[in-house]
Coordinates of C-alpha atoms in Angstrom, one line a residue:
Chain A
M159 CA -59.8 79.6 44.8
G160 CA -61.1 76.7 42.6
L161 CA -61.4 79.4 39.7
V162 CA -57.9 80.9 40.4
D163 CA -56.1 77.5 40.0
R164 CA -58.4 76.8 37.0
G165 CA -57.1 80.1 35.3
R166 CA -61.1 81.6 34.9
L167 CA -61.2 84.5 37.0
P168 CA -63.0 87.5 35.1
K169 CA -59.9 89.8 33.6
P170 CA -60.4 92.5 36.5
L171 CA -60.1 90.2 39.1
N172 CA -57.5 88.4 37.5
S173 CA -55.4 91.7 37.3
L174 CA -56.3 92.8 40.7
L175 CA -55.2 89.2 42.0
N176 CA -52.0 89.7 39.8
L177 CA -51.6 93.4 41.1
G178 CA -51.8 91.9 44.7
R179 CA -49.4 89.4 44.0
S180 CA -46.6 91.3 42.9
Y181 CA -46.4 93.8 45.2
S182 CA -46.3 91.1 48.3
L183 CA -43.9 88.9 47.3
W184 CA -42.7 87.1 50.6
V185 CA -38.9 86.3 49.7
Y186 CA -37.0 83.6 51.2
Q187 CA -33.3 84.4 51.8
W188 CA -31.5 81.1 50.6
G189 CA -28.3 82.8 51.3
L190 CA -25.3 80.1 50.4
A191 CA -21.8 82.3 49.4
C192 CA -20.7 85.5 48.6
C193 CA -23.5 86.4 46.8
A194 CA -25.5 86.3 50.3
I195 CA -23.9 89.3 51.5
E196 CA -24.7 91.4 48.5
M197 CA -28.4 89.8 49.0
G198 CA -28.3 91.0 52.4
A199 CA -27.4 94.8 51.1
A200 CA -30.0 94.7 48.9
F201 CA -32.5 93.3 50.9
G202 CA -31.3 94.4 54.6
S203 CA -29.6 97.6 54.3
P204 CA -31.0 101.0 54.4
R205 CA -29.4 102.2 51.0
Y206 CA -31.0 99.6 48.9
D207 CA -34.0 99.2 51.0
V208 CA -36.1 96.4 49.1
M209 CA -39.2 96.9 50.9
R210 CA -40.0 99.8 49.0
L211 CA -40.5 97.7 45.8
G212 CA -43.0 95.3 48.0
V213 CA -40.9 92.9 49.3
I214 CA -40.9 91.2 52.4
P215 CA -37.5 89.5 52.9
L216 CA -39.1 88.0 56.8
P217 CA -40.0 84.4 56.0
A218 CA -38.2 82.0 58.3
S219 CA -39.7 79.6 56.9
P220 CA -39.7 78.6 52.8
R221 CA -43.3 77.4 53.7
Q222 CA -44.2 81.0 53.9
A223 CA -42.5 82.4 51.1
D224 CA -43.8 83.1 47.2
L225 CA -39.8 83.5 46.0
V226 CA -37.1 82.1 46.6
V227 CA -33.4 83.7 45.8
I228 CA -30.9 81.2 45.2
S229 CA -27.7 83.5 46.0
G230 CA -24.2 81.7 46.2
T231 CA -22.4 78.5 44.7
V232 CA -24.8 75.1 45.2
T233 CA -22.8 72.2 46.0
D234 CA -23.2 68.8 45.1
K235 CA -23.4 68.2 49.1
M236 CA -26.3 71.2 49.5
A237 CA -28.0 70.2 45.7
P238 CA -30.7 67.8 47.9
A239 CA -31.5 70.9 50.1
V240 CA -32.2 73.4 47.5
K241 CA -34.4 70.8 45.9
R242 CA -36.4 69.6 49.1
L243 CA -36.6 73.7 49.9
Y244 CA -38.4 74.0 46.5
E245 CA -40.7 71.4 46.9
Q246 CA -41.5 73.1 50.4
M247 CA -42.8 76.4 49.1
P248 CA -46.3 76.5 48.0
E249 CA -47.3 77.2 44.4
P250 CA -47.4 79.7 42.6
K251 CA -43.7 79.8 43.3
Y252 CA -41.0 81.8 41.6
V253 CA -37.0 81.6 42.1
I254 CA -34.4 84.1 41.4
S255 CA -31.2 82.7 40.7
M256 CA -28.8 85.4 41.5
G257 CA -24.6 85.2 40.7
S258 CA -22.8 83.1 38.4
C259 CA -22.2 80.0 40.5
A260 CA -26.1 79.5 40.3
N261 CA -26.4 80.5 36.7
C262 CA -23.8 78.3 35.4
G263 CA -21.2 77.1 38.3
G264 CA -19.4 80.8 37.5
P265 CA -15.6 80.3 38.3
Y266 CA -16.3 76.8 39.6
W267 CA -17.1 75.4 36.4
D268 CA -14.7 73.1 35.9
S269 CA -14.6 71.9 40.0
Y270 CA -15.5 68.5 41.2
S271 CA -17.6 69.4 44.2
V272 CA -19.9 72.4 42.7
T273 CA -23.3 71.8 41.0
K274 CA -23.0 73.8 37.5
G275 CA -26.1 75.9 37.9
V276 CA -28.9 75.6 40.1
D277 CA -31.4 75.6 37.0
Q278 CA -30.5 71.4 36.7
I279 CA -32.1 70.8 40.1
I280 CA -35.3 73.5 40.0
P281 CA -36.9 75.7 37.5
V282 CA -35.4 79.0 37.6
D283 CA -37.7 82.5 36.4
V284 CA -34.8 85.3 36.5
Y285 CA -31.2 84.8 35.6
V286 CA -29.0 87.8 37.9
P287 CA -25.8 87.4 35.8
G288 CA -22.8 88.5 38.0
C289 CA -19.8 87.4 40.3
P290 CA -21.4 88.5 42.5
P291 CA -23.9 90.9 41.1
R292 CA -24.7 94.2 42.3
P293 CA -27.3 94.7 44.8
E294 CA -28.8 96.9 42.0
A295 CA -29.1 93.8 39.5
L296 CA -30.8 91.8 41.8
L297 CA -33.6 94.7 42.7
E298 CA -33.8 94.8 38.9
G299 CA -34.5 91.2 39.1
V300 CA -37.2 91.7 41.5
V301 CA -38.5 94.4 39.6
L302 CA -39.0 92.3 36.4
L303 CA -40.3 89.5 38.0
Q304 CA -43.3 91.7 39.5
Q305 CA -43.7 92.9 35.6
R306 CA -43.9 89.5 34.7
I307 CA -46.3 88.5 37.6
R308 CA -48.0 91.2 36.9
N309 CA -49.2 90.1 33.3
E310 CA -49.3 86.9 34.1
D311 CA -52.3 84.3 33.4
M312 CA -52.7 82.0 35.8
G313 CA -54.1 79.4 33.6
A314 CA -51.1 79.2 31.3
R315 CA -49.0 79.0 34.2
W316 CA -50.8 76.1 35.5
R317 CA -51.0 74.4 32.1
G318 CA -47.5 74.6 32.2
E319 CA -47.4 77.3 29.4
G320 CA -44.6 79.4 31.0
S321 CA -42.6 81.9 29.4
K322 CA -38.9 82.2 28.9
P323 CA -37.0 83.0 31.9
I324 CA -35.6 87.0 32.5
I325 CA -32.1 87.3 31.8
V326 CA -31.1 90.5 33.8
G327 CA -29.3 93.0 31.6
D328 CA -30.0 91.1 28.4
A329 CA -31.3 94.4 26.4
S330 CA -32.7 92.2 23.8
K331 CA -34.9 90.0 26.3
S332 CA -35.7 92.5 29.6
A333 CA -37.5 94.7 26.6
S334 CA -40.5 92.0 26.1
S335 CA -40.3 89.8 29.3
G336 CA -42.7 92.6 30.9
A337 CA -45.3 90.7 28.6
S338 CA -46.6 87.1 28.8
K339 CA -45.7 85.0 25.9
K340 CA -48.7 82.7 25.4
G341 CA -47.7 79.0 23.7
V342 CA -44.2 79.4 24.4
A343 CA -42.3 76.9 25.9
R344 CA -41.2 77.3 29.5
V345 CA -37.2 76.3 28.9
D346 CA -36.4 74.5 32.4
Chain B
M862 CA -2.3 89.6 86.0
T863 CA -2.8 86.8 89.1
S864 CA -6.2 88.6 89.8
T865 CA -7.7 88.5 86.3
E866 CA -6.6 85.0 86.0
S867 CA -8.3 84.2 89.6
L868 CA -11.4 86.4 88.3
I869 CA -11.7 83.7 85.2
D870 CA -11.1 80.9 87.1
R871 CA -13.8 81.7 89.8
R872 CA -16.1 82.7 87.2
Q873 CA -15.6 79.5 84.9
L874 CA -15.9 77.5 88.2
S875 CA -19.2 79.3 89.2
Y876 CA -20.4 78.6 85.9
I877 CA -19.1 74.7 85.7
A878 CA -20.9 74.4 89.1
A879 CA -24.5 75.8 88.0
Q880 CA -24.3 73.4 85.3
A881 CA -23.4 70.4 87.4
A882 CA -26.3 71.2 89.4
D883 CA -28.5 71.1 86.1
A884 CA -27.1 68.2 85.1
R885 CA -28.1 66.6 88.5
L886 CA -31.2 67.7 88.0
N887 CA -31.6 66.3 85.1
V888 CA -30.7 62.8 86.0
E889 CA -33.2 62.7 89.2
L890 CA -36.2 63.8 86.6
E891 CA -34.9 61.1 83.9
T892 CA -35.2 63.3 81.2
E893 CA -34.7 61.9 77.9
G894 CA -32.1 63.2 75.0
M895 CA -32.7 63.9 71.7
T896 CA -30.9 65.1 68.9
L897 CA -31.2 68.6 67.3
N898 CA -30.0 69.5 64.1
I899 CA -29.3 73.2 62.9
G900 CA -29.0 73.7 59.3
P901 CA -27.4 73.5 56.9
Q902 CA -29.4 76.6 56.0
H903 CA -30.3 78.1 59.0
P904 CA -31.3 82.0 59.8
A905 CA -28.9 82.1 62.6
T906 CA -25.8 80.2 61.1
H907 CA -25.0 83.0 58.4
G908 CA -24.3 80.4 56.0
T909 CA -24.6 76.4 55.2
L910 CA -22.7 75.2 58.1
R911 CA -24.7 72.4 60.2
I912 CA -24.2 71.8 64.0
I913 CA -25.7 68.6 64.7
A914 CA -26.2 68.5 69.1
R915 CA -27.1 66.1 71.3
L916 CA -29.6 67.9 73.9
D917 CA -30.3 66.8 77.4
G918 CA -33.5 69.1 78.7
E919 CA -32.0 72.8 77.6
Q920 CA -28.2 71.5 77.8
V921 CA -26.4 70.4 74.8
V922 CA -24.2 67.1 76.0
W923 CA -22.3 66.6 72.8
A924 CA -22.3 68.9 69.5
E925 CA -20.6 68.4 66.3
P926 CA -19.9 71.4 63.3
S927 CA -20.9 69.1 59.9
C928 CA -19.0 70.8 57.1
G929 CA -18.6 70.9 53.3
Y930 CA -22.1 72.1 52.2
M931 CA -19.4 75.1 50.5
H932 CA -16.3 72.8 49.3
R933 CA -15.6 74.7 46.2
G934 CA -12.7 72.8 45.7
Y935 CA -10.5 75.9 45.6
E936 CA -6.5 73.6 46.1
K937 CA -8.0 71.5 43.3
L938 CA -8.5 74.5 41.3
T939 CA -5.6 75.6 41.9
E940 CA -3.5 73.1 40.1
V941 CA -5.5 73.9 36.7
R942 CA -5.1 77.7 36.9
T943 CA -1.9 80.2 36.3
Y944 CA -0.7 82.4 38.9
P945 CA -2.7 85.5 37.8
Q946 CA -5.8 83.6 37.8
V947 CA -5.7 82.1 41.0
T948 CA -6.4 85.6 43.0
A949 CA -9.7 85.6 41.6
L950 CA -10.4 82.5 43.1
V951 CA -8.8 82.9 46.2
N952 CA -10.6 86.1 46.6
R953 CA -13.9 84.2 47.4
I954 CA -12.5 82.1 50.2
D955 CA -13.6 84.5 52.7
W956 CA -16.0 86.5 50.6
L957 CA -16.2 89.6 53.4
G958 CA -12.5 90.7 53.4
S959 CA -11.3 89.4 50.2
F960 CA -8.4 91.5 49.2
A961 CA -7.1 90.0 52.1
N962 CA -7.2 86.7 50.9
E963 CA -5.0 87.5 47.9
V964 CA -2.1 89.1 49.4
P965 CA -0.8 86.0 51.3
F966 CA -0.7 84.1 48.0
I967 CA 1.0 86.9 45.9
L968 CA 3.5 87.4 48.9
A969 CA 4.2 83.5 48.4
A970 CA 4.9 83.6 44.7
E971 CA 6.9 86.6 45.0
K972 CA 8.8 85.0 47.9
L973 CA 9.6 82.2 45.1
M974 CA 10.3 84.6 42.1
E975 CA 12.8 86.8 44.5
I976 CA 10.8 89.9 43.6
E977 CA 9.3 92.6 46.1
A978 CA 6.5 95.1 45.5
P979 CA 7.9 98.6 45.6
P980 CA 7.0 100.7 48.6
R981 CA 3.9 102.7 47.4
A982 CA 2.3 99.2 46.0
Q983 CA 3.0 98.0 49.9
W984 CA 1.4 100.5 51.7
I985 CA -1.6 101.0 49.2
R986 CA -1.7 96.6 49.5
T987 CA -1.9 97.4 53.2
I988 CA -4.5 100.0 53.2
L989 CA -6.7 97.9 51.2
F990 CA -5.7 95.3 53.6
E991 CA -7.2 97.0 56.3
L992 CA -10.0 98.5 54.5
S993 CA -10.8 94.6 54.0
R994 CA -11.2 94.0 57.8
I995 CA -12.6 96.9 58.7
A996 CA -15.3 96.2 55.8
N997 CA -15.2 92.3 57.0
V998 CA -15.9 93.0 61.3
S999 CA -18.2 95.9 60.8
L1000 CA -20.8 93.7 59.5
F1001 CA -19.8 91.2 62.2
L1002 CA -20.6 93.9 64.5
G1003 CA -23.8 94.2 62.9
D1004 CA -24.7 90.3 62.6
L1005 CA -23.7 89.9 66.5
G1006 CA -27.0 92.1 67.1
V1007 CA -28.8 90.3 64.5
Q1008 CA -27.9 86.8 66.7
L1009 CA -29.0 88.0 69.5
G1010 CA -32.6 89.3 68.5
A1011 CA -31.6 93.3 67.9
I1012 CA -32.1 94.0 64.4
T1013 CA -31.4 97.9 64.2
P1014 CA -27.3 97.5 64.6
V1015 CA -27.1 95.2 61.1
F1016 CA -28.8 98.3 59.3
M1017 CA -26.3 100.6 60.7
A1018 CA -23.2 97.8 59.6
F1019 CA -24.6 98.0 56.2
R1020 CA -24.9 101.8 56.1
D1021 CA -21.2 102.2 57.4
R1022 CA -19.8 99.2 55.3
E1023 CA -21.1 100.6 52.3
Y1024 CA -18.8 104.0 52.4
V1025 CA -15.8 101.3 52.7
L1026 CA -16.8 99.0 49.9
N1027 CA -17.5 102.5 47.9
L1028 CA -13.6 103.3 48.8
I1029 CA -12.3 99.5 47.5
E1030 CA -14.7 99.7 44.4
G1031 CA -13.1 103.2 43.5
A1032 CA -9.8 102.0 43.9
T1033 CA -10.3 98.4 42.3
G1034 CA -13.2 98.3 40.4
G1035 CA -14.9 95.6 42.5
R1036 CA -17.5 95.8 45.4
F1037 CA -15.9 93.2 47.2
H1038 CA -14.2 90.8 45.0
P1039 CA -11.5 93.1 43.5
N1040 CA -8.9 90.8 41.9
F1041 CA -6.6 93.8 42.3
D1042 CA -3.2 92.5 43.7
R1043 CA -0.4 91.3 40.8
I1044 CA 2.5 89.5 41.5
G1045 CA 5.1 92.4 41.8
G1046 CA 2.8 95.0 42.9
L1047 CA -0.8 96.2 42.1
K1048 CA -2.9 96.5 38.6
E1049 CA -3.1 100.6 39.0
D1050 CA -2.4 103.4 41.3
L1051 CA -4.6 105.1 43.5
P1052 CA -7.2 106.9 42.1
A1053 CA -7.7 110.9 42.9
G1054 CA -9.5 111.8 45.8
F1055 CA -9.2 108.6 47.7
I1056 CA -7.1 109.5 50.3
D1057 CA -9.2 112.5 51.0
E1058 CA -12.6 110.3 50.6
T1059 CA -11.0 107.7 53.3
R1060 CA -10.2 110.2 55.7
V1061 CA -13.6 110.8 55.5
V1062 CA -14.9 107.7 55.8
M1063 CA -12.8 106.5 58.5
K1064 CA -14.3 109.2 60.7
K1065 CA -17.1 108.0 60.0
L1066 CA -16.0 104.1 60.8
R1067 CA -14.9 105.5 64.1
N1068 CA -18.4 106.8 65.2
F1069 CA -20.0 103.6 63.9
C1070 CA -17.9 102.0 66.4
D1071 CA -18.8 104.5 69.1
E1072 CA -22.1 103.8 68.3
M1073 CA -21.9 100.0 68.7
E1074 CA -20.1 100.3 71.7
N1075 CA -22.9 102.5 73.4
L1076 CA -25.9 100.5 71.6
L1077 CA -24.5 97.3 71.8
F1078 CA -22.1 96.3 74.4
G1079 CA -23.3 98.8 76.6
N1080 CA -26.0 96.9 76.7
E1081 CA -27.5 95.3 79.6
I1082 CA -29.1 92.0 77.5
F1083 CA -26.3 91.9 75.4
Q1084 CA -23.5 92.0 78.5
S1085 CA -25.7 88.9 80.2
R1086 CA -25.9 87.0 77.3
T1087 CA -22.4 86.8 76.3
R1088 CA -20.5 87.4 79.4
G1089 CA -19.5 84.0 81.0
I1090 CA -20.6 82.5 78.0
G1091 CA -18.7 80.3 75.8
V1092 CA -15.2 80.7 78.0
I1093 CA -12.0 79.3 76.1
P1094 CA -9.2 79.3 78.5
K1095 CA -5.8 80.2 77.1
D1096 CA -4.5 76.8 77.1
V1097 CA -7.4 75.2 75.2
A1098 CA -7.5 78.3 72.3
M1099 CA -3.7 77.8 71.9
Q1100 CA -4.1 73.1 72.1
Y1101 CA -7.3 73.7 69.1
G1102 CA -5.1 76.1 67.1
L1103 CA -7.3 79.4 67.0
S1104 CA -6.3 82.3 65.5
G1105 CA -7.0 85.8 65.0
A1106 CA -9.2 87.6 67.6
N1107 CA -11.0 84.2 68.8
L1108 CA -7.0 83.7 70.1
R1109 CA -6.5 87.6 71.0
A1110 CA -9.9 87.7 73.2
S1111 CA -8.5 84.7 75.2
G1112 CA -5.5 86.7 76.6
V1113 CA -2.4 85.6 74.0
D1114 CA -0.8 88.5 72.6
W1115 CA -0.5 87.1 69.4
D1116 CA -0.7 89.4 65.8
L1117 CA 0.9 88.2 62.8
R1118 CA 0.9 91.7 61.5
R1119 CA 3.1 93.0 64.0
D1120 CA 4.9 89.2 64.6
Q1121 CA 6.1 89.0 60.9
T1122 CA 8.2 90.9 58.8
L1123 CA 6.7 90.7 55.5
P1124 CA 6.8 93.2 52.4
M1125 CA 3.8 95.3 54.2
A1126 CA 3.5 98.8 56.1
W1127 CA 2.0 97.7 59.3
N1128 CA 5.3 98.0 60.9
K1129 CA 5.9 101.5 59.8
V1130 CA 3.2 102.9 61.7
D1131 CA 2.2 102.8 65.5
W1132 CA -0.6 100.7 66.5
K1133 CA -1.8 98.4 69.4
V1134 CA -2.8 94.7 69.5
W1135 CA -5.6 94.1 71.7
T1136 CA -6.2 91.5 74.1
H1137 CA -8.8 90.7 76.5
P1138 CA -8.5 88.5 79.5
D1139 CA -11.5 86.6 79.7
G1140 CA -12.0 84.2 76.8
D1141 CA -15.6 84.7 76.8
S1142 CA -18.0 85.7 74.0
F1143 CA -18.0 89.1 74.9
A1144 CA -14.4 89.5 75.0
R1145 CA -14.2 88.0 71.6
C1146 CA -16.6 90.3 70.1
W1147 CA -14.7 93.3 72.2
V1148 CA -11.4 92.6 70.5
R1149 CA -13.1 92.6 67.4
L1150 CA -14.8 96.2 67.9
Q1151 CA -11.5 97.4 68.9
E1152 CA -9.5 96.1 66.3
V1153 CA -11.7 97.9 63.7
R1154 CA -11.2 101.2 65.0
E1155 CA -7.3 100.1 65.2
S1156 CA -8.0 99.5 61.6
T1157 CA -9.3 102.7 61.0
L1158 CA -6.2 104.7 62.7
I1159 CA -3.6 102.3 60.6
V1160 CA -5.1 103.4 57.7
D1161 CA -5.2 107.3 58.7
Q1162 CA -1.2 107.1 59.4
L1163 CA -0.5 105.1 56.1
L1164 CA -2.4 107.6 54.1
D1165 CA -0.2 110.3 56.0
N1166 CA 3.2 109.4 54.7
I1167 CA 2.2 107.0 51.6
P1168 CA 5.6 106.9 49.4
S1169 CA 5.4 107.8 45.8
G1170 CA 6.7 106.2 43.2
P1171 CA 5.8 103.1 41.0
V1172 CA 2.8 100.7 41.9
M1173 CA 4.9 97.3 40.0
A1174 CA 8.2 96.1 39.6
K1175 CA 9.8 94.8 36.7
V1176 CA 7.9 91.2 35.8
P1177 CA 7.9 89.2 32.6
R1178 CA 4.9 88.9 30.8
I1179 CA 4.4 85.6 31.3
I1180 CA 4.9 84.4 34.7
K1181 CA 6.5 81.5 35.8
V1182 CA 7.9 80.7 38.9
P1183 CA 10.7 79.1 39.6
E1184 CA 10.8 75.8 41.5
G1185 CA 10.4 75.6 45.1
E1186 CA 8.2 76.1 48.0
A1187 CA 6.8 79.0 49.9
W1188 CA 4.8 79.4 52.9
V1189 CA 3.7 82.7 53.9
S1190 CA 0.6 83.8 56.0
T1191 CA -1.1 87.3 57.5
E1192 CA -3.1 88.3 59.9
N1193 CA -6.6 88.2 58.0
P1194 CA -9.9 89.5 59.5
L1195 CA -10.7 86.0 60.8
G1196 CA -7.6 85.0 61.8
E1197 CA -4.4 82.9 60.3
M1198 CA -4.5 82.7 56.7
G1199 CA -1.6 81.0 54.7
Y1200 CA -0.4 79.7 51.4
Y1201 CA 1.8 76.9 51.1
V1202 CA 2.3 76.9 47.3
V1203 CA 4.8 74.5 46.0
S1204 CA 6.0 75.3 41.9
K1205 CA 7.6 73.3 39.7
G1206 CA 8.3 76.2 37.3
D1207 CA 5.3 75.8 35.5
L1208 CA 2.6 78.5 34.6
G1209 CA 0.7 77.5 37.8
P1210 CA 0.9 75.7 40.9
F1211 CA 1.8 72.6 41.0
R1212 CA -0.2 72.2 44.6
T1213 CA -1.4 74.8 47.0
K1214 CA -2.2 74.1 50.9
I1215 CA -4.2 76.9 52.0
R1216 CA -4.6 77.1 56.0
S1217 CA -7.8 79.4 56.2
A1218 CA -8.5 80.4 60.0
S1219 CA -12.4 79.9 60.0
F1220 CA -11.7 76.2 59.8
N1221 CA -9.3 75.9 63.0
N1222 CA -11.5 78.0 64.6
I1223 CA -14.6 76.4 64.5
S1224 CA -12.6 72.9 65.6
I1225 CA -13.1 74.3 69.0
V1226 CA -16.6 74.0 68.6
P1227 CA -17.4 70.6 69.8
W1228 CA -15.4 71.3 72.8
V1229 CA -16.7 74.9 73.6
L1230 CA -20.5 73.9 72.9
K1231 CA -20.4 70.8 75.4
G1232 CA -22.5 71.8 78.4
V1233 CA -23.9 74.8 77.3
Y1234 CA -27.8 76.0 76.8
V1235 CA -29.5 75.7 72.9
P1236 CA -30.0 79.6 72.9
D1237 CA -26.5 80.0 73.7
I1238 CA -25.2 78.0 70.9
I1239 CA -26.4 80.7 68.3
T1240 CA -24.6 83.6 70.6
I1241 CA -21.3 81.1 71.0
L1242 CA -21.2 80.2 67.3
A1243 CA -22.1 84.0 66.3
S1244 CA -18.8 85.3 68.5
L1245 CA -16.7 82.6 67.2
Y1246 CA -17.2 84.5 63.6
F1247 CA -16.2 82.1 61.1
I1248 CA -17.6 82.0 57.5
L1249 CA -18.2 79.4 55.3
G1250 CA -16.2 79.6 52.3
D1251 CA -13.1 80.1 54.8
I1252 CA -14.2 76.7 56.6
D1253 CA -15.0 74.9 53.7
R1254 CA -13.0 76.3 51.2

């Protein structure tokens, strides 16, 4: 695993590893508000079955998860718990921020008790806009994240040279989001 | 009636006696107490409710819910929004039955402005209200299975709930935050084909109710985990201010849809208020199941003779609500939801007090959890059926 950590894996092995990682994402459902229901519809319903994408929405603990979906309003009282959850997840870990509330505060932009965006606390990989986003939008976010993982250079990730967060539905960015851009500073 | 009451008494007495025997055993063994913290994020508390329970062995000695993890400050936010903007906010209080949240606020504003929506708008409001009740409670029925370890019901609930959401989306444009209600009526009329499609879906939902009744309510494990668990007697339920199905399951025949005269179409159709004498977890779930079925029947009857005409009354373009105070509450999927709107003649409310059902419904948690076993905490919480946005607002 030392080779993986330092990102010095031979290229075929690296792509094989990335392929495996992208199709076995264990996602922890951090359901907070309305978006949790749409997340449940995307992950738990027969219509938008997420398991066909190679995403397993089963872990009962963040310690077993690769990906967390922050779905819903993060309040100031909840923020420490979100931070703690993120710290409990093993590396490499990814975050999908689902819904306007988690992205930026949404309809509660002037509320006294709401954290205006979960990216103030933890780094976000994919933003899914909407209030709430449709389940299809969340699945799109998952697919875009899988594309990124498949092309990811672990070495660059460990050196902190990530790529910009993906925004679902942003036509100018989602086209190029599949390829990881080396040297572009990670915007957290 | 006396026979059923004595039955409950006997059941309760036997339950209490069994618990007392266990407690004596614990005293003899001198088991140490421990504090169990459930939440704020826990797979079994659909939402971010935190329960702090002090245990003696396997039994709860003392339990308290810790709210506020989803407090978003609705009451304060309504003061800085205009009346038409408030509906977009209050949609999100009880996020499963969102159209039902708009109605009492709009009715309160209409009461202050002394206008009434045209009959067609009232009927469509009632139809959408009942559709959101169906969408809400059908998910409860599925979720109930998950809390007890049965995974299948939730797939069935999500499957059939999608049909209802499609209807709401077809009519309003939003899957479950419609923001469709306006002061004086509705944004638009129903789309073409809505009525036929709704009839088909209502038939599907009745099938779903039958399936649930056979699969879940007829299940022996389900019955043994819910019958006689978490009994709330009539008088205690009244004292704690429970409302909705939780109150009706304790044998109180109380439904604001029937008992109030609101400008809505409920009193134009034939329907029945379901009650259950037992007051245990099973009764609460059973009453909700019957209510879904009853709602589909209400929608069917409303569709049969929906009046024609406009869906919007004459309302000024810039809505200023005259000075005054109004209280309107309706029977929402979770219970009584009401808005006390204080207006000073401005564009927005001066002060709004939101009475949401779940907040009062979980106030009974410390009482009802006293003395139960740890696995029953989850069953009782699931059967009380709260939504976190509705508790914390």
